[in-house]
């Protein structure tokens, strides 16, 4: 079974600075998808960014980018120019490319933005 | 707004009772997923339906059941409720079985069992 680990329960960053959230996962599969979801105080789950394992290029969405290291099974999220609206819980998630399409989530990192 | 709707938003009930949570997927989405978010267990997959058929089960208790109707809306039934069932229940939908399709989450139903 796949597992996802987020070792940082809480992180904080000054507004306008850059922060990196860590995620590692364990799988025996060679093809899969990885996601970062944001959960603000409203509790809505919002997709931030996704990465296909077969793509070597790291995904980027505006101020959000990932560092995907397939051999190390690492998938970190970098947020540049942090804004107050980035304050939320961030969840890393794994989805197999075969069989069950469920998302397996990490335990989350609570990000605080310091004005 | 993801386009996925869930009702009710909040539900407060007593132990031993039965409740039904409802989910309407985005227009055209055939897949519906149910997830439970609790303080001690985090976000966990419960069950997946595709076009009316059950596709996969996760950590879903026998006291829980779900179905997807011909109009593609889904219901999650929770019975013999216990205090530990208090959680946020999310429904998500995706377009089809193409790999990697994004799952769009509804706003969730917060269930409190007293």
PDB file of C-alpha atoms in Angstrom:
ATOM      1  CA  UNK A   1       0.000   0.000   0.000  1.00  0.00           C
ATOM      2  CA  UNK A   2       1.126   3.497  -0.719  1.00  0.00           C
ATOM      3  CA  UNK A   3       1.892   5.906   2.097  1.00  0.00           C
ATOM      4  CA  UNK A   4       2.436   9.653   2.109  1.00  0.00           C
ATOM      5  CA  UNK A   5       4.435  11.414   4.805  1.00  0.00           C
ATOM      6  CA  UNK A   6       4.491  15.096   5.628  1.00  0.00           C
ATOM      7  CA  UNK A   7       7.033  15.589   8.386  1.00  0.00           C
ATOM      8  CA  UNK A   8       6.323  19.257   9.066  1.00  0.00           C
ATOM      9  CA  UNK A   9       3.083  19.663  11.054  1.00  0.00           C
ATOM     10  CA  UNK A  10       3.489  23.451  11.034  1.00  0.00           C
ATOM     11  CA  UNK A  11       5.459  26.004   9.070  1.00  0.00           C
ATOM     12  CA  UNK A  12       5.520  29.769   9.058  1.00  0.00           C
ATOM     13  CA  UNK A  13       6.880  32.308   6.596  1.00  0.00           C
ATOM     14  CA  UNK A  14       7.090  36.065   6.328  1.00  0.00           C
ATOM     15  CA  UNK A  15       4.812  37.658   3.775  1.00  0.00           C
ATOM     16  CA  UNK A  16       6.548  37.973   0.377  1.00  0.00           C
ATOM     17  CA  UNK A  17       9.147  35.339   1.285  1.00  0.00           C
ATOM     18  CA  UNK A  18       9.520  31.809  -0.048  1.00  0.00           C
ATOM     19  CA  UNK A  19       8.645  28.619   1.803  1.00  0.00           C
ATOM     20  CA  UNK A  20       9.042  24.943   0.958  1.00  0.00           C
ATOM     21  CA  UNK A  21       6.762  22.215   2.264  1.00  0.00           C
ATOM     22  CA  UNK A  22       8.085  18.662   2.288  1.00  0.00           C
ATOM     23  CA  UNK A  23       6.404  15.446   1.240  1.00  0.00           C
ATOM     24  CA  UNK A  24       7.748  11.934   0.810  1.00  0.00           C
ATOM     25  CA  UNK A  25       5.881   8.882  -0.327  1.00  0.00           C
ATOM     26  CA  UNK A  26       6.358   5.179  -0.566  1.00  0.00           C
ATOM     27  CA  UNK A  27       5.246   3.124  -3.535  1.00  0.00           C
ATOM     28  CA  UNK A  28       6.376   0.203  -5.640  1.00  0.00           C
ATOM     29  CA  UNK A  29       4.649   1.580  -8.731  1.00  0.00           C
ATOM     30  CA  UNK A  30       6.499   3.308 -11.523  1.00  0.00           C
ATOM     31  CA  UNK A  31       3.641   5.432 -12.818  1.00  0.00           C
ATOM     32  CA  UNK A  32       1.441   7.571 -10.606  1.00  0.00           C
ATOM     33  CA  UNK A  33       0.235  11.092  -9.919  1.00  0.00           C
ATOM     34  CA  UNK A  34       1.093  13.450  -7.078  1.00  0.00           C
ATOM     35  CA  UNK A  35      -0.936  16.422  -5.910  1.00  0.00           C
ATOM     36  CA  UNK A  36      -0.828  19.273  -3.462  1.00  0.00           C
ATOM     37  CA  UNK A  37      -4.180  20.362  -2.063  1.00  0.00           C
ATOM     38  CA  UNK A  38      -4.832  23.479   0.002  1.00  0.00           C
ATOM     39  CA  UNK A  39      -7.459  23.568   2.732  1.00  0.00           C
ATOM     40  CA  UNK A  40      -8.121  27.122   3.998  1.00  0.00           C
ATOM     41  CA  UNK A  41     -10.208  27.829   7.114  1.00  0.00           C
ATOM     42  CA  UNK A  42     -13.333  27.430   4.977  1.00  0.00           C
ATOM     43  CA  UNK A  43     -12.387  23.692   4.846  1.00  0.00           C
ATOM     44  CA  UNK A  44     -12.788  23.573   1.068  1.00  0.00           C
ATOM     45  CA  UNK A  45     -10.209  21.299  -0.600  1.00  0.00           C
ATOM     46  CA  UNK A  46      -8.545  23.163  -3.470  1.00  0.00           C
ATOM     47  CA  UNK A  47      -6.087  21.620  -5.911  1.00  0.00           C
ATOM     48  CA  UNK A  48      -2.880  23.662  -6.019  1.00  0.00           C
ATOM     49  CA  UNK A  49      -0.683  21.670  -8.375  1.00  0.00           C
ATOM     50  CA  UNK A  50      -0.235  18.187  -9.803  1.00  0.00           C
ATOM     51  CA  UNK A  51       2.659  16.157 -11.186  1.00  0.00           C
ATOM     52  CA  UNK A  52       2.685  13.093 -13.404  1.00  0.00           C
ATOM     53  CA  UNK A  53       5.444  10.707 -12.392  1.00  0.00           C
ATOM     54  CA  UNK A  54       6.453   9.978 -15.970  1.00  0.00           C
ATOM     55  CA  UNK A  55       7.193  13.657 -16.583  1.00  0.00           C
ATOM     56  CA  UNK A  56      10.671  14.738 -15.582  1.00  0.00           C
ATOM     57  CA  UNK A  57       9.848  18.432 -15.730  1.00  0.00           C
ATOM     58  CA  UNK A  58       8.665  19.902 -12.458  1.00  0.00           C
ATOM     59  CA  UNK A  59       5.160  21.349 -12.503  1.00  0.00           C
ATOM     60  CA  UNK A  60       4.641  25.078 -12.000  1.00  0.00           C
ATOM     61  CA  UNK A  61       1.468  27.085 -11.405  1.00  0.00           C
ATOM     62  CA  UNK A  62       2.164  30.794 -10.994  1.00  0.00           C
ATOM     63  CA  UNK A  63       3.793  31.221  -7.551  1.00  0.00           C
ATOM     64  CA  UNK A  64       3.605  27.498  -6.808  1.00  0.00           C
ATOM     65  CA  UNK A  65       6.160  24.988  -8.023  1.00  0.00           C
ATOM     66  CA  UNK A  66       7.242  21.510  -7.076  1.00  0.00           C
ATOM     67  CA  UNK A  67      10.553  19.734  -6.751  1.00  0.00           C
ATOM     68  CA  UNK A  68       9.842  16.163  -7.816  1.00  0.00           C
ATOM     69  CA  UNK A  69      12.627  13.695  -7.099  1.00  0.00           C
ATOM     70  CA  UNK A  70      11.337  10.325  -8.288  1.00  0.00           C
ATOM     71  CA  UNK A  71      14.288   8.237  -7.145  1.00  0.00           C
ATOM     72  CA  UNK A  72      14.141   9.768  -3.688  1.00  0.00           C
ATOM     73  CA  UNK A  73      10.307   9.597  -3.668  1.00  0.00           C
ATOM     74  CA  UNK A  74      10.165  13.217  -2.675  1.00  0.00           C
ATOM     75  CA  UNK A  75       7.634  15.838  -3.778  1.00  0.00           C
ATOM     76  CA  UNK A  76       8.086  19.240  -2.158  1.00  0.00           C
ATOM     77  CA  UNK A  77       5.994  22.359  -2.755  1.00  0.00           C
ATOM     78  CA  UNK A  78       7.608  25.768  -3.053  1.00  0.00           C
ATOM     79  CA  UNK A  79       5.491  28.860  -2.569  1.00  0.00           C
ATOM     80  CA  UNK A  80       7.136  32.060  -3.759  1.00  0.00           C
ATOM     81  CA  UNK A  81       6.145  35.595  -2.765  1.00  0.00           C
ATOM     82  CA  UNK A  82       3.941  34.257   0.027  1.00  0.00           C
ATOM     83  CA  UNK A  83       0.649  36.059   0.491  1.00  0.00           C
ATOM     84  CA  UNK A  84      -1.748  36.226   3.430  1.00  0.00           C
ATOM     85  CA  UNK A  85      -4.255  34.203   1.413  1.00  0.00           C
ATOM     86  CA  UNK A  86      -1.800  31.298   1.273  1.00  0.00           C
ATOM     87  CA  UNK A  87      -2.409  30.575   4.962  1.00  0.00           C
ATOM     88  CA  UNK A  88      -3.986  27.108   5.068  1.00  0.00           C
ATOM     89  CA  UNK A  89      -3.426  23.418   5.635  1.00  0.00           C
ATOM     90  CA  UNK A  90      -1.553  21.858   2.754  1.00  0.00           C
ATOM     91  CA  UNK A  91      -1.976  18.196   1.934  1.00  0.00           C
ATOM     92  CA  UNK A  92       0.216  16.105  -0.290  1.00  0.00           C
ATOM     93  CA  UNK A  93      -1.637  13.290  -2.060  1.00  0.00           C
ATOM     94  CA  UNK A  94      -0.792  10.247  -4.159  1.00  0.00           C
ATOM     95  CA  UNK A  95      -2.879   8.556  -6.809  1.00  0.00           C
ATOM     96  CA  UNK A  96      -2.011   5.366  -8.607  1.00  0.00           C
ATOM     97  CA  UNK A  97      -2.141   5.197 -12.379  1.00  0.00           C
ATOM     98  CA  UNK A  98      -3.556   1.701 -12.187  1.00  0.00           C
ATOM     99  CA  UNK A  99      -6.510   0.204 -10.417  1.00  0.00           C
ATOM    100  CA  UNK A 100      -7.885   2.187  -7.513  1.00  0.00           C
ATOM    101  CA  UNK A 101      -8.206   5.886  -8.309  1.00  0.00           C
ATOM    102  CA  UNK A 102      -8.393   6.965  -4.682  1.00  0.00           C
ATOM    103  CA  UNK A 103      -6.255   9.749  -3.295  1.00  0.00           C
ATOM    104  CA  UNK A 104      -3.946   8.832  -0.411  1.00  0.00           C
ATOM    105  CA  UNK A 105      -3.233  11.897   1.684  1.00  0.00           C
ATOM    106  CA  UNK A 106      -0.464  12.910   4.033  1.00  0.00           C
ATOM    107  CA  UNK A 107      -1.261  14.325   7.454  1.00  0.00           C
ATOM    108  CA  UNK A 108      -0.913  17.906   6.315  1.00  0.00           C
ATOM    109  CA  UNK A 109       1.228  20.960   7.059  1.00  0.00           C
ATOM    110  CA  UNK A 110      -0.340  24.058   8.566  1.00  0.00           C
ATOM    111  CA  UNK A 111       1.164  27.143   6.931  1.00  0.00           C
ATOM    112  CA  UNK A 112       1.045  30.478   8.726  1.00  0.00           C
ATOM    113  CA  UNK A 113       1.878  33.700   6.928  1.00  0.00           C
ATOM    114  CA  UNK A 114       3.443  36.393   9.117  1.00  0.00           C
ATOM    115  CA  UNK A 115       2.552  39.928   7.975  1.00  0.00           C
TER     116      UNK A 115
ATOM    117  CA  UNK B   1     -16.874  26.965  -6.356  1.00  0.00           C
ATOM    118  CA  UNK B   2     -15.926  23.465  -7.555  1.00  0.00           C
ATOM    119  CA  UNK B   3     -19.358  22.653  -8.961  1.00  0.00           C
ATOM    120  CA  UNK B   4     -19.800  19.769  -6.515  1.00  0.00           C
ATOM    121  CA  UNK B   5     -22.617  20.266  -4.021  1.00  0.00           C
ATOM    122  CA  UNK B   6     -23.149  18.522  -0.723  1.00  0.00           C
ATOM    123  CA  UNK B   7     -26.089  18.661   1.637  1.00  0.00           C
ATOM    124  CA  UNK B   8     -26.526  19.266   4.434  1.00  0.00           C
ATOM    125  CA  UNK B   9     -23.581  21.484   5.416  1.00  0.00           C
ATOM    126  CA  UNK B  10     -23.919  20.594   9.073  1.00  0.00           C
ATOM    127  CA  UNK B  11     -25.596  17.689  10.815  1.00  0.00           C
ATOM    128  CA  UNK B  12     -25.906  17.139  14.539  1.00  0.00           C
ATOM    129  CA  UNK B  13     -27.345  13.883  15.756  1.00  0.00           C
ATOM    130  CA  UNK B  14     -27.195  11.402  18.599  1.00  0.00           C
ATOM    131  CA  UNK B  15     -25.423   8.102  18.992  1.00  0.00           C
ATOM    132  CA  UNK B  16     -27.288   5.173  17.518  1.00  0.00           C
ATOM    133  CA  UNK B  17     -29.022   7.271  14.873  1.00  0.00           C
ATOM    134  CA  UNK B  18     -28.859   7.026  11.096  1.00  0.00           C
ATOM    135  CA  UNK B  19     -28.116   9.860   8.674  1.00  0.00           C
ATOM    136  CA  UNK B  20     -27.856  10.330   4.921  1.00  0.00           C
ATOM    137  CA  UNK B  21     -25.362  12.653   3.278  1.00  0.00           C
ATOM    138  CA  UNK B  22     -26.023  13.739  -0.268  1.00  0.00           C
ATOM    139  CA  UNK B  23     -23.645  14.684  -3.064  1.00  0.00           C
ATOM    140  CA  UNK B  24     -24.266  16.065  -6.529  1.00  0.00           C
ATOM    141  CA  UNK B  25     -21.212  15.838  -8.788  1.00  0.00           C
ATOM    142  CA  UNK B  26     -20.169  18.385 -11.382  1.00  0.00           C
ATOM    143  CA  UNK B  27     -22.253  18.266 -14.520  1.00  0.00           C
ATOM    144  CA  UNK B  28     -21.071  15.379 -16.667  1.00  0.00           C
ATOM    145  CA  UNK B  29     -18.781  13.794 -14.066  1.00  0.00           C
ATOM    146  CA  UNK B  30     -19.350  10.052 -13.810  1.00  0.00           C
ATOM    147  CA  UNK B  31     -17.137   9.315 -10.809  1.00  0.00           C
ATOM    148  CA  UNK B  32     -17.993  10.118  -7.224  1.00  0.00           C
ATOM    149  CA  UNK B  33     -15.617   9.574  -4.311  1.00  0.00           C
ATOM    150  CA  UNK B  34     -16.325   9.838  -0.598  1.00  0.00           C
ATOM    151  CA  UNK B  35     -13.658  10.807   1.927  1.00  0.00           C
ATOM    152  CA  UNK B  36     -13.740  11.199   5.695  1.00  0.00           C
ATOM    153  CA  UNK B  37     -11.641  13.822   7.484  1.00  0.00           C
ATOM    154  CA  UNK B  38     -11.316  13.305  11.220  1.00  0.00           C
ATOM    155  CA  UNK B  39      -8.862  14.663  13.748  1.00  0.00           C
ATOM    156  CA  UNK B  40      -7.321  11.299  14.572  1.00  0.00           C
ATOM    157  CA  UNK B  41      -7.458   9.579  11.175  1.00  0.00           C
ATOM    158  CA  UNK B  42      -6.807  12.480   8.806  1.00  0.00           C
ATOM    159  CA  UNK B  43      -8.268  12.339   5.300  1.00  0.00           C
ATOM    160  CA  UNK B  44      -9.280   8.821   4.348  1.00  0.00           C
ATOM    161  CA  UNK B  45     -10.865   7.371   1.253  1.00  0.00           C
ATOM    162  CA  UNK B  46     -14.160   5.603   1.854  1.00  0.00           C
ATOM    163  CA  UNK B  47     -15.632   4.516  -1.473  1.00  0.00           C
ATOM    164  CA  UNK B  48     -15.696   5.251  -5.217  1.00  0.00           C
ATOM    165  CA  UNK B  49     -18.640   4.964  -7.590  1.00  0.00           C
ATOM    166  CA  UNK B  50     -18.473   5.206 -11.347  1.00  0.00           C
ATOM    167  CA  UNK B  51     -21.659   5.637 -13.370  1.00  0.00           C
ATOM    168  CA  UNK B  52     -23.751   3.868 -10.757  1.00  0.00           C
ATOM    169  CA  UNK B  53     -21.366   1.018 -10.011  1.00  0.00           C
ATOM    170  CA  UNK B  54     -19.134   0.594  -7.015  1.00  0.00           C
ATOM    171  CA  UNK B  55     -15.484   0.688  -8.173  1.00  0.00           C
ATOM    172  CA  UNK B  56     -13.421   0.613  -5.021  1.00  0.00           C
ATOM    173  CA  UNK B  57     -13.785   0.494  -1.278  1.00  0.00           C
ATOM    174  CA  UNK B  58     -11.434   1.926   1.271  1.00  0.00           C
ATOM    175  CA  UNK B  59     -11.660   2.155   5.029  1.00  0.00           C
ATOM    176  CA  UNK B  60     -15.433   2.152   5.080  1.00  0.00           C
ATOM    177  CA  UNK B  61     -17.160   0.650   8.084  1.00  0.00           C
ATOM    178  CA  UNK B  62     -19.875  -1.967   7.647  1.00  0.00           C
ATOM    179  CA  UNK B  63     -22.276   0.492   9.290  1.00  0.00           C
ATOM    180  CA  UNK B  64     -21.710   2.812   6.332  1.00  0.00           C
ATOM    181  CA  UNK B  65     -23.075   2.314   2.844  1.00  0.00           C
ATOM    182  CA  UNK B  66     -23.290   4.363  -0.312  1.00  0.00           C
ATOM    183  CA  UNK B  67     -24.939   4.363  -3.675  1.00  0.00           C
ATOM    184  CA  UNK B  68     -24.955   6.358  -6.878  1.00  0.00           C
ATOM    185  CA  UNK B  69     -28.252   6.956  -8.620  1.00  0.00           C
ATOM    186  CA  UNK B  70     -29.056   7.101 -12.363  1.00  0.00           C
ATOM    187  CA  UNK B  71     -28.869  10.908 -12.267  1.00  0.00           C
ATOM    188  CA  UNK B  72     -25.316  10.420 -10.882  1.00  0.00           C
ATOM    189  CA  UNK B  73     -25.930  11.960  -7.487  1.00  0.00           C
ATOM    190  CA  UNK B  74     -24.665   9.897  -4.585  1.00  0.00           C
ATOM    191  CA  UNK B  75     -25.705   9.276  -1.017  1.00  0.00           C
ATOM    192  CA  UNK B  76     -23.632   8.096   1.912  1.00  0.00           C
ATOM    193  CA  UNK B  77     -25.644   6.393   4.626  1.00  0.00           C
ATOM    194  CA  UNK B  78     -24.218   6.193   8.134  1.00  0.00           C
ATOM    195  CA  UNK B  79     -26.048   4.073  10.682  1.00  0.00           C
ATOM    196  CA  UNK B  80     -25.708   3.122  14.351  1.00  0.00           C
ATOM    197  CA  UNK B  81     -23.685   6.268  14.751  1.00  0.00           C
ATOM    198  CA  UNK B  82     -20.914   6.444  17.323  1.00  0.00           C
ATOM    199  CA  UNK B  83     -19.083   9.417  18.791  1.00  0.00           C
ATOM    200  CA  UNK B  84     -16.057   8.526  16.687  1.00  0.00           C
ATOM    201  CA  UNK B  85     -18.020   9.024  13.481  1.00  0.00           C
ATOM    202  CA  UNK B  86     -17.947  12.773  14.055  1.00  0.00           C
ATOM    203  CA  UNK B  87     -15.986  14.134  11.105  1.00  0.00           C
ATOM    204  CA  UNK B  88     -16.059  16.173   7.937  1.00  0.00           C
ATOM    205  CA  UNK B  89     -17.296  14.067   5.024  1.00  0.00           C
ATOM    206  CA  UNK B  90     -16.216  15.135   1.570  1.00  0.00           C
ATOM    207  CA  UNK B  91     -17.548  14.103  -1.765  1.00  0.00           C
ATOM    208  CA  UNK B  92     -15.410  14.568  -4.859  1.00  0.00           C
ATOM    209  CA  UNK B  93     -16.115  14.003  -8.531  1.00  0.00           C
ATOM    210  CA  UNK B  94     -14.051  13.552 -11.649  1.00  0.00           C
ATOM    211  CA  UNK B  95     -14.866  13.482 -15.341  1.00  0.00           C
ATOM    212  CA  UNK B  96     -14.089   9.922 -16.352  1.00  0.00           C
ATOM    213  CA  UNK B  97     -11.600   7.174 -15.788  1.00  0.00           C
ATOM    214  CA  UNK B  98      -8.813   8.882 -17.659  1.00  0.00           C
ATOM    215  CA  UNK B  99      -5.804   8.577 -15.444  1.00  0.00           C
ATOM    216  CA  UNK B 100      -4.832  11.568 -13.466  1.00  0.00           C
ATOM    217  CA  UNK B 101      -8.117  13.414 -13.843  1.00  0.00           C
ATOM    218  CA  UNK B 102      -8.502  15.970 -11.110  1.00  0.00           C
ATOM    219  CA  UNK B 103     -10.924  15.232  -8.336  1.00  0.00           C
ATOM    220  CA  UNK B 104     -13.068  18.261  -7.535  1.00  0.00           C
ATOM    221  CA  UNK B 105     -14.133  18.412  -3.920  1.00  0.00           C
ATOM    222  CA  UNK B 106     -17.439  19.582  -2.517  1.00  0.00           C
ATOM    223  CA  UNK B 107     -17.625  21.838   0.549  1.00  0.00           C
ATOM    224  CA  UNK B 108     -18.147  18.870   2.876  1.00  0.00           C
ATOM    225  CA  UNK B 109     -20.754  17.889   5.431  1.00  0.00           C
ATOM    226  CA  UNK B 110     -19.733  18.317   9.040  1.00  0.00           C
ATOM    227  CA  UNK B 111     -21.254  15.549  11.124  1.00  0.00           C
ATOM    228  CA  UNK B 112     -21.370  15.871  14.896  1.00  0.00           C
ATOM    229  CA  UNK B 113     -22.511  12.866  16.908  1.00  0.00           C
ATOM    230  CA  UNK B 114     -23.447  13.677  20.508  1.00  0.00           C
TER     231      UNK B 114
END
